[in-house]
């Protein structure tokens, strides 16, 4: 655990210092500026009419009664958006099936026009002078529906009625990765094969701030401005201009102000903001929409939802020789923005884990159902892969009579093996997995577990311990490879550093902060690199009108990619500053060194500060003739590989035999994130991720009934972890720096949610005497398992 220090107490506020997040002051004092805090004169309020059925034909919409209500300004339908020429909401990653054919993307209009395909899908938009009137009028819209047969059960979806004409068996794709024949041979020669059926439960994101937007149209210029809760505003602008065709890109500005959490669910382009910005252009007035929590449950993109059969082949010693995985992934009713890539390239490529398994083959069926679209949720494919690998390794250890830690250790990739090429298309650059395992086992007192287990038994509890040794791939890259694999955009990031005349620094980044602390960590990076005061660095993000094109924040990419872009830009600032300093000191450029904010002439006591150089750049009374004035530099950074954070998580649980309640009593996480910029923020990211992982393992489950109605549509039915459900997490790190970015960092934002579900479920299984149950391990499931049901 990092020692908390105030900015005043910390002598070093640069790289490595546990500086408190500067943005937190405005958040905890109510001075944050979220989308719902922004209002415009004359704005209207939007409410959506949503399908009450999972699959229906929309026969007729009668809005006459709604329009007669005083204060109602307009009602627009999905068909009107289609008639106006708006394009579909696209999927941003094209996946090919194993036979080489392109995936089949179901048509996804901005609002349902003729057919609605999940409960909560919007099909009409009501605009009124107040929110109350808009909601009241939405209930007065009279819609005639014809119910159609819905496909809800993922396990039987491929054998059910086709939801879409031309999409047979409801399959968007049948994707595969690995050498099938070599893997078959490995299983034929195996001394032991472990088989395990797994379910990765559907999750509903529930960020603290619900989605919201405020759309505006300027009559005089034809410009559109959209304030919205987005994790990547530039991508939003690209999609809304190039694909949906709201307006030309130079006429559309997207601003994502303070955003209260996202966890992936605010990456995507949704119906609501698309409809609102279109309607603002039609009605020529600002329009605001803020989701209520029920709408968020119904219409935010959900996460996970896999059914998997995994098989692990081993030799006589217990060494892994082959892994075979077949997964059915629920895509929901439509392919969301990155929904196709999560169960494929972000999942199958991670099935090697930390182990030297020579043969791996995975097949994934991407399946449509009449449920909310499924896309990235914290970890996005990596938690699902880790869950498969770490659960079957534990099962194998039980079957072989080996200690789970020992079986992992004997199969781990060793430091001398790097760079290590896996059989599923990745090349790990560096790591020391055994070091993280050893430290985690020491911190949890693995050797003393039996004594704690015996003590729990005396209290009538069953205590279990579980491990998970995870690896993830962050900072998706390089762009050329990603595009070859189907990505619709590059995966670089942009950064700009502007030295102002008085020596302060403005930093512009294409990354977006919605809880990660970029205003602090990016300021630390730039402060450290340029040798300026941390307090003199301002970080600006989230506005397409103020910075270069960027790709936003997801996949733990911000520091590894966005931070690296800033490092490159800072190097450019220093190099230009060196030329100016050389001129000021009447020296050659190669005679000038730079360190700690000072340009120093070699073999002399002459020096000028970077602030003096900045002033000279803007007040060029005596200035190099071949240089432009100013001290501003931009950079784009495109990584040449992923980064690969890894670590070991260990959980201990106690099970109440009478009630089936599982208590998470201890949790240790030892992670390798490469170099640490701010250990305090890193600890917080791990804590939050572990809490979400514990929620998935023990409580959370998005459930649809057989009729396609969401049964967990409120916090009354969808259980979220609270503080008293969690122990004091103990976290630590090992360090093997990333070899291919200038900061040596790897990414930390999702690790807690990747390793913790498998560790906790392995602990539950251990406590139940090796009885396997599916997530979440609810009291009822556990109680039935105890009784052999």
Coordinates of C-alpha atoms in Angstrom, one line a residue, residues 91 93-98 103 172-178 306 325 327-331 335 338-351 362-367 380-382 384-385 424-426 476 485-487 642:
X91 CA -19.5 -1.9 -35.6
X93 CA -14.2 -4.0 -35.8
X94 CA -14.8 -6.4 -38.7
X95 CA -14.1 -10.0 -37.7
X96 CA -13.7 -12.8 -40.2
X97 CA -15.1 -16.3 -39.6
X98 CA -12.8 -19.3 -39.7
X103 CA -18.9 -11.4 -40.2
X172 CA -22.6 -13.1 -36.7
X173 CA -19.4 -15.1 -37.1
X174 CA -17.7 -18.4 -36.2
X175 CA -14.1 -17.3 -35.4
X176 CA -11.1 -19.4 -34.6
X177 CA -7.5 -18.9 -33.6
X178 CA -4.6 -21.4 -33.2
X306 CA -20.1 -16.4 -22.4
X325 CA -11.6 -23.8 -25.9
X327 CA -17.1 -20.4 -26.5
X328 CA -20.5 -19.1 -27.4
X329 CA -20.5 -15.4 -26.9
X330 CA -23.7 -13.3 -26.6
X331 CA -23.6 -10.2 -28.8
X335 CA -23.1 -5.5 -32.8
X338 CA -16.5 -2.9 -30.5
X339 CA -18.7 -5.8 -29.6
X340 CA -17.2 -8.1 -32.3
X341 CA -13.6 -7.8 -31.0
X342 CA -14.2 -8.5 -27.3
X343 CA -14.9 -12.3 -27.5
X344 CA -12.3 -12.7 -30.4
X345 CA -9.1 -10.8 -30.5
X346 CA -9.3 -9.5 -26.9
X347 CA -10.2 -13.0 -25.6
X348 CA -8.7 -15.8 -27.7
X349 CA -5.3 -14.1 -27.9
X350 CA -4.9 -14.2 -24.1
X351 CA -5.7 -17.9 -23.6
X362 CA -10.1 -21.6 -29.7
X363 CA -13.4 -21.3 -31.5
X364 CA -15.9 -18.6 -30.8
X365 CA -19.5 -18.3 -32.0
X366 CA -20.7 -14.7 -31.9
X367 CA -24.4 -15.0 -31.4
X380 CA -13.1 -6.7 -22.1
X381 CA -12.2 -10.2 -23.1
X382 CA -9.2 -10.5 -20.8
X384 CA -13.1 -14.0 -19.7
X385 CA -9.8 -15.5 -20.9
X424 CA -2.3 -17.5 -30.1
X425 CA -0.6 -14.6 -32.0
X426 CA 1.0 -12.5 -29.2
X476 CA -3.8 -2.3 -28.5
X485 CA -7.3 -7.7 -38.2
X486 CA -10.4 -5.6 -38.8
X487 CA -10.2 -2.5 -36.7
X642 CA 0.8 -4.4 -26.8

